XYZ file of C-alpha atoms in Angstrom:
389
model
C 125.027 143.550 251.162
C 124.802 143.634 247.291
C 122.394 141.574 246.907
C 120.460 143.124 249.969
C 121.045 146.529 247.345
C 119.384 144.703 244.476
C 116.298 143.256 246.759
C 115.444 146.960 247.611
C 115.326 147.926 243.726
C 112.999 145.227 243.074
C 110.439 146.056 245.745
C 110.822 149.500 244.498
C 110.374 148.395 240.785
C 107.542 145.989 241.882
C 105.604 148.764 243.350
C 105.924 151.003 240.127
C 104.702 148.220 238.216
C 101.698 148.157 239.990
C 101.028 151.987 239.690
C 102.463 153.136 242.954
C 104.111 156.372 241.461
C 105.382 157.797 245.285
C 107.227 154.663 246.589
C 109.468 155.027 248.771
C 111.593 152.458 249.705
C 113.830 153.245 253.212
C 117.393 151.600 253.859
C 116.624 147.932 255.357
C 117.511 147.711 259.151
C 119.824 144.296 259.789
C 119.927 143.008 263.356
C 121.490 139.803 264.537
C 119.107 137.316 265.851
C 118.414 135.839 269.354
C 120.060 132.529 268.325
C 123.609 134.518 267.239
C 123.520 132.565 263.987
C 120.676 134.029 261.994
C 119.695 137.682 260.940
C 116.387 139.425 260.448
C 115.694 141.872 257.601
C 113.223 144.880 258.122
C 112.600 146.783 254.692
C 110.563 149.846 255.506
C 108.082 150.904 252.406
C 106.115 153.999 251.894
C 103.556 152.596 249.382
C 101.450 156.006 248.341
C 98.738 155.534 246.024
C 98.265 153.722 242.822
C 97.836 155.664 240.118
C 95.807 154.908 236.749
C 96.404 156.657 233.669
C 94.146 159.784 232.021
C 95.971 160.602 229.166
C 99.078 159.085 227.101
C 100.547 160.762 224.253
C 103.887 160.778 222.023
C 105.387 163.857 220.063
C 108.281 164.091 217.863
C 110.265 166.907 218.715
C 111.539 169.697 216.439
C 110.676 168.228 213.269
C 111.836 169.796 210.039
C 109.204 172.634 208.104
C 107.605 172.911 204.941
C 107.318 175.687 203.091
C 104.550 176.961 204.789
C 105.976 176.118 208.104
C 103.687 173.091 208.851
C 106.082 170.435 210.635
C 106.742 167.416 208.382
C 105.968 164.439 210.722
C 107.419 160.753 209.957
C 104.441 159.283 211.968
C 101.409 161.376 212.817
C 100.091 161.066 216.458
C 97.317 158.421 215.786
C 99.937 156.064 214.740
C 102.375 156.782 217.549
C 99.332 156.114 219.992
C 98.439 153.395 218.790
C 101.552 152.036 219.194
C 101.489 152.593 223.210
C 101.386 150.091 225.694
C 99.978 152.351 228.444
C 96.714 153.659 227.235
C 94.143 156.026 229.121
C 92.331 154.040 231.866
C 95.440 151.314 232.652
C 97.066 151.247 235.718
C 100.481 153.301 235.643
C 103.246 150.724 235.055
C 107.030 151.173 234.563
C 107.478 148.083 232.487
C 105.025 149.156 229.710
C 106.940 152.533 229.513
C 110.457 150.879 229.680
C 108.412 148.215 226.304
C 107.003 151.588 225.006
C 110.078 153.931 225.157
C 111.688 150.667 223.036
C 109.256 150.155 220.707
C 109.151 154.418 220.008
C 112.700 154.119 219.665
C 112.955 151.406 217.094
C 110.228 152.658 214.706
C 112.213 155.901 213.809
C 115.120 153.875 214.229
C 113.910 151.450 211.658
C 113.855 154.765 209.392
C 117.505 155.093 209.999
C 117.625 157.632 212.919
C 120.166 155.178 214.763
C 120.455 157.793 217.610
C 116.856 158.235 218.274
C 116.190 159.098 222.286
C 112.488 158.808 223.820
C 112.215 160.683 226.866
C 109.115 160.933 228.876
C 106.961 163.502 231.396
C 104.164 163.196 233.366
C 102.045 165.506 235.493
C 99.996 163.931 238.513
C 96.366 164.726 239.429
C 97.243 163.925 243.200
C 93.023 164.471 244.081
C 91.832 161.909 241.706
C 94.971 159.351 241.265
C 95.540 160.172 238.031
C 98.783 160.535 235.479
C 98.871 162.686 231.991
C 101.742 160.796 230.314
C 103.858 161.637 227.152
C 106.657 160.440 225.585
C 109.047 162.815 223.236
C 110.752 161.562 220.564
C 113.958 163.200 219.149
C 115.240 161.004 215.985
C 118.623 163.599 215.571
C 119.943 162.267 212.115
C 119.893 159.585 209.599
C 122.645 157.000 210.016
C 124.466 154.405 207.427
C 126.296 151.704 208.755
C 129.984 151.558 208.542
C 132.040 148.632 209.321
C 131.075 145.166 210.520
C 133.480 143.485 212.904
C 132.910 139.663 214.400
C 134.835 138.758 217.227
C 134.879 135.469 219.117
C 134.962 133.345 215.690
C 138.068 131.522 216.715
C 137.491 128.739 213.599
C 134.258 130.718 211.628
C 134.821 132.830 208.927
C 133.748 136.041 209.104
C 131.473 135.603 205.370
C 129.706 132.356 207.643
C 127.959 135.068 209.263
C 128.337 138.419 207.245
C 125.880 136.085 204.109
C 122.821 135.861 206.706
C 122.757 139.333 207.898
C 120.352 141.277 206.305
C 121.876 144.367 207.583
C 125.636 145.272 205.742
C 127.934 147.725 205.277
C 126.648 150.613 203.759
C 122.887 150.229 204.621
C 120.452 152.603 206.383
C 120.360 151.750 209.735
C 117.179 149.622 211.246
C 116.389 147.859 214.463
C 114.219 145.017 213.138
C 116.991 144.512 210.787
C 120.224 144.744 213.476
C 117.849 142.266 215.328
C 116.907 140.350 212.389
C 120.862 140.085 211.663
C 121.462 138.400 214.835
C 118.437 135.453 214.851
C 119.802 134.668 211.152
C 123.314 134.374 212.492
C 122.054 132.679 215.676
C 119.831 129.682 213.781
C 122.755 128.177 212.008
C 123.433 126.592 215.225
C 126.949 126.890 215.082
C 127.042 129.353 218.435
C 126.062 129.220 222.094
C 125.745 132.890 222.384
C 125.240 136.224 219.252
C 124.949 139.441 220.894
C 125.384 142.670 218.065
C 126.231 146.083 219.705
C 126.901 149.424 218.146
C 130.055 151.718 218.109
C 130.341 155.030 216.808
C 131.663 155.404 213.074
C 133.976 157.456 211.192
C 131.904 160.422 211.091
C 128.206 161.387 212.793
C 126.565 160.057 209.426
C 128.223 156.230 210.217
C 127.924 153.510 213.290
C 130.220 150.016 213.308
C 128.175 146.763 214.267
C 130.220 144.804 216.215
C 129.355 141.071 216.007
C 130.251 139.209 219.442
C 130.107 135.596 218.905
C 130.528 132.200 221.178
C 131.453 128.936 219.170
C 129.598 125.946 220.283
C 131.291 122.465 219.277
C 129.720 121.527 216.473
C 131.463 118.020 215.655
C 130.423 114.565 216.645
C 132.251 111.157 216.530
C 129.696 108.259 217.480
C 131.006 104.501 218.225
C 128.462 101.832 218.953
C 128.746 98.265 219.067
C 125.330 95.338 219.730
C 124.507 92.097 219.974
C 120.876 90.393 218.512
C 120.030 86.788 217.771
C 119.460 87.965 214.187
C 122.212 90.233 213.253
C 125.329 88.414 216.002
C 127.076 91.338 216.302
C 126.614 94.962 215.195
C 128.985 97.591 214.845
C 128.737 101.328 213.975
C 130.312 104.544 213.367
C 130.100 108.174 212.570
C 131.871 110.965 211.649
C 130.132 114.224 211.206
C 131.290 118.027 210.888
C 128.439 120.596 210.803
C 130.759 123.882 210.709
C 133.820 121.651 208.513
C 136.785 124.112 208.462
C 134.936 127.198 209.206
C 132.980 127.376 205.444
C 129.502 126.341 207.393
C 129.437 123.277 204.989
C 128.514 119.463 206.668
C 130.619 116.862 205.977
C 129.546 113.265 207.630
C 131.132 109.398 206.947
C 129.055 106.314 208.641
C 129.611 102.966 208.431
C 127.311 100.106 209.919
C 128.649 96.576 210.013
C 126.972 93.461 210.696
C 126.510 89.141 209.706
C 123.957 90.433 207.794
C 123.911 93.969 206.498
C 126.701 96.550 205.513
C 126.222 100.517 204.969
C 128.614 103.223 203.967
C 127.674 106.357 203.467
C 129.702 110.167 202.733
C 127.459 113.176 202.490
C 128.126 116.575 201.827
C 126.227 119.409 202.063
C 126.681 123.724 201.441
C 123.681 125.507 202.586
C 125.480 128.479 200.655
C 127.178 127.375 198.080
C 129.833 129.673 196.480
C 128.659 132.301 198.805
C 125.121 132.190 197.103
C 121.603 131.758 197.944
C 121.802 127.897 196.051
C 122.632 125.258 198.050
C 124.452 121.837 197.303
C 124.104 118.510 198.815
C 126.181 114.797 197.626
C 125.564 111.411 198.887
C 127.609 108.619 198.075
C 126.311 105.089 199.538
C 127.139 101.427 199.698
C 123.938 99.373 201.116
C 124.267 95.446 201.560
C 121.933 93.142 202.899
C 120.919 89.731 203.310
C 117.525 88.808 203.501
C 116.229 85.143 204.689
C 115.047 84.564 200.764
C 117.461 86.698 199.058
C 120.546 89.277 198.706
C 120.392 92.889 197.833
C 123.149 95.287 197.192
C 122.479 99.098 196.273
C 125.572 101.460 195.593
C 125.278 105.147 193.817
C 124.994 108.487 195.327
C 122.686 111.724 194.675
C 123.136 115.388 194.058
C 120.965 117.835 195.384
C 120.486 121.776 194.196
C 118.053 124.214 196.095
C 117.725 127.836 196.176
C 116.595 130.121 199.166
C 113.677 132.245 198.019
C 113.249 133.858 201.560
C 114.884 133.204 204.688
C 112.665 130.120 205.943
C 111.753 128.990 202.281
C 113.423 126.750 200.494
C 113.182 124.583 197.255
C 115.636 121.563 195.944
C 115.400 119.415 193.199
C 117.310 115.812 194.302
C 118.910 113.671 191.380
C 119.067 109.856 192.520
C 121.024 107.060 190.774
C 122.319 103.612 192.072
C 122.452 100.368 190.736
C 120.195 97.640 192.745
C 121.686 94.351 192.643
C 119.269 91.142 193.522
C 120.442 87.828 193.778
C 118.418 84.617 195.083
C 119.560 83.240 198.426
C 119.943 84.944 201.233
C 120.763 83.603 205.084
C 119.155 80.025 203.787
C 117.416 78.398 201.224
C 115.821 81.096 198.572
C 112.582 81.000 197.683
C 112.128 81.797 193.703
C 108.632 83.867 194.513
C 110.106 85.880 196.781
C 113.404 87.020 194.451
C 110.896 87.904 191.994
C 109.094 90.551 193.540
C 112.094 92.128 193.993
C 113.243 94.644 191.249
C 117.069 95.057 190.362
C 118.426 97.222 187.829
C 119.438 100.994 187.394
C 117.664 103.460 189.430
C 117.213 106.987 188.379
C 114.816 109.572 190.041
C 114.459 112.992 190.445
C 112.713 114.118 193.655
C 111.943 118.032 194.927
C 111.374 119.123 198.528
C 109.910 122.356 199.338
C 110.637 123.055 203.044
C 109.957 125.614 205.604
C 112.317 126.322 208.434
C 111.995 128.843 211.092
C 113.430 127.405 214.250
C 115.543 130.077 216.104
C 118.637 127.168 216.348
C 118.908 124.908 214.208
C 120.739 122.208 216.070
C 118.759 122.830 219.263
C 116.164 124.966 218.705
C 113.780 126.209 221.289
C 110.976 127.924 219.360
C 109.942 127.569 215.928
C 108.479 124.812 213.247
C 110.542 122.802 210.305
C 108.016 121.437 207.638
C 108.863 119.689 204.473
C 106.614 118.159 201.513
C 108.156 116.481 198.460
C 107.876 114.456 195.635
C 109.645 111.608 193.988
C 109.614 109.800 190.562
C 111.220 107.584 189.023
C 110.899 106.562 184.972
C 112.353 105.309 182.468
C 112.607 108.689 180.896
C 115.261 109.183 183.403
C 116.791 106.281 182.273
C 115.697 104.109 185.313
C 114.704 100.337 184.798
C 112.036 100.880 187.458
C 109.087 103.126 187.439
C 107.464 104.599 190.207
C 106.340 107.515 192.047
């Protein structure tokens, strides 16, 4: 029976979307079929006519005087027209006012009028089909924003979330910003679900954001172990944190392990570190292999610094150093012109990255692009015996 409930709104919202302003929808007659196991469904509809509209308009209502009693407008009616869905000449649909009444709402919203209500009227021309539609705006009064509580961030920290919003305590209230707020906190990827809903505040001039949160596991342990005819037998592992103790920061160990090769690698990373826009990455590696003709070994590490200019740009500057060890002879017999192209010695480079980011999630994002371009050199300026770029 519920669901039979919902089925009659739908026909009745379907047939408003498509401009029938009289529906009527009658109670849906149920009788048992002839087989005493099945039912059959009547739903009795009184389309009407569709309906286009003539005219569509928005005022703001009761705005404040001037001195010489003009009323001071925050938008004047060209703008608020063009900002309607339903314009003169469409077919009357219930969506586009449900998408314009929003859209109304959050532009004097976005102005701080948090309690902003868009009501609408309409008059029908019943001879030619036609609607005169208007939408009234009443802002009330400007609103700051109070406190901001998070709940469901059983291992998070509260600043993990309260550093991305770009709406905080004490602001003017906005809905691209309260929306804004919840894609930043959403992209981390460090929740399933971010919904942000208002309260009232302390007083008429204050609202709360409350912060509702779902923690998604964001750690991974990895075990693998192979077989080839040039490696024997390959093992690997990996430890990695993405949200390690709540801070937000990455912490990862893996180790690879064959007859041939070796790696072992720890890398940190703080998207925000010290609570800042800068961000700071470390890599410490151990890299072994040998080669038919020779033997490499490369240990050192890295630091990182970048900086956040907006929210999707981003520029670091990379500091690389490791020692290269080569030695002649690998898995057999070394051959002396192959060792020699090889370079050893200390490596130093410094490499920048400029990157833009603006996936919604960013461990499993569904919308969105991540694009990097960098640069790399290394000289003996920097100290390195090698030279390249």
């Amino acid at each position: 029976r519920d669901s039979l409930d919902k089925d009659l709104d739908r026909v009745r919202q379907y047939y408003l979307h498509k401009g029938f302003v009289d529906i009527k929808v009658h109670p849906a007659t149920v009788t048992l079929g002839n087989d005493k196991r099945s039912i059959d469904i009547v739903i009795p509809v009184d389309e009407g006519d569709s309906y286009t509209v003539r005219t569509a308009d928005a005022d703001e209502v009761d705005p404040p005087l001037d001195a010489d009693g003009k009323p001071i407008l925050h938008y004047d009616k060209e703008f608020l027209r063009s900002q309607l869905a339903l314009q003169p000449g469409d077919t009357f649909d219930v969506l586009e006012i449900m998408r314009d009444s929003q859209n109304l709402k959050c532009l004097y919203q976005d102005l701080g009028y948090a309690n902003t209500t868009v009501s609408h009227q309409s008059s029908r021309d019943a001879k030619n089909k036609e609607l005169d539609f208007g939408y009234r705006i009443q802002p009330g009064r400007k609103v700051h924003i109070g406190r901001i509580n998070f709940i469901g961030n059983e291992t998070t920290r509260d600043k993990v979330m309260r550093r991305v919003m770009t709406l905080g305590e004490g602001d003017l209230f906005s809905c691209k910003e309260l929306e804004n707020s919840r894609r930043q906190i959403a992209r981390q990827g460090f929740f399933d679900k971010v919904e942000i809903v208002t309260e009232p505040g302390d007083d008429a001039d204050h609202t709360n954001l409350v912060v509702t949160v779902k923690e998604r596991q964001t750690g991974t342990f990895q075990v693998g172990a192979g077989f080839s005819s040039l490696e024997n037998f390959i093992f690997t592992a990996q430890i990695s944190k993405q949200n390690f103790l709540g801070h937000g920061q990455t912490v990862s160990i893996q180790a690879t392990l064959s007859s041939i090769r070796s790696l072992y690698q720890l890398s940190f990373f703080d998207p925000y570190f010290l609570d800042t826009q800068w961000q700071l990455s470390v890599d410490l590696f151990n890299f072994q292999q040998a080669f038919d003709d020779f033997a490499k070994i490369e240990t050192g590490g890295s630091i990182g610094w970048g900086y956040r200019f907006t929210e999707d740009l981003t520029l670091t500057l990379n500091y690389t150093l490791k020692d290269v060890d080569v030695t002649s002879g690998g898995t057999r017999t070394g051959r002396i012109e192959i060792f020699d192209l090889q370079q050893g010695g200390l490596n130093s480079s410094l490499k920048t990255t400029l990157s833009l980011d603006t996936r919604d999630d960013r461990q499993f994002p569904k919308s969105g692009t991540y694009t990097t371009g960098s640069f790399e050199a290394a000289h003996p300026y920097l100290g390195s015996d090698v030279e390249y770029l």
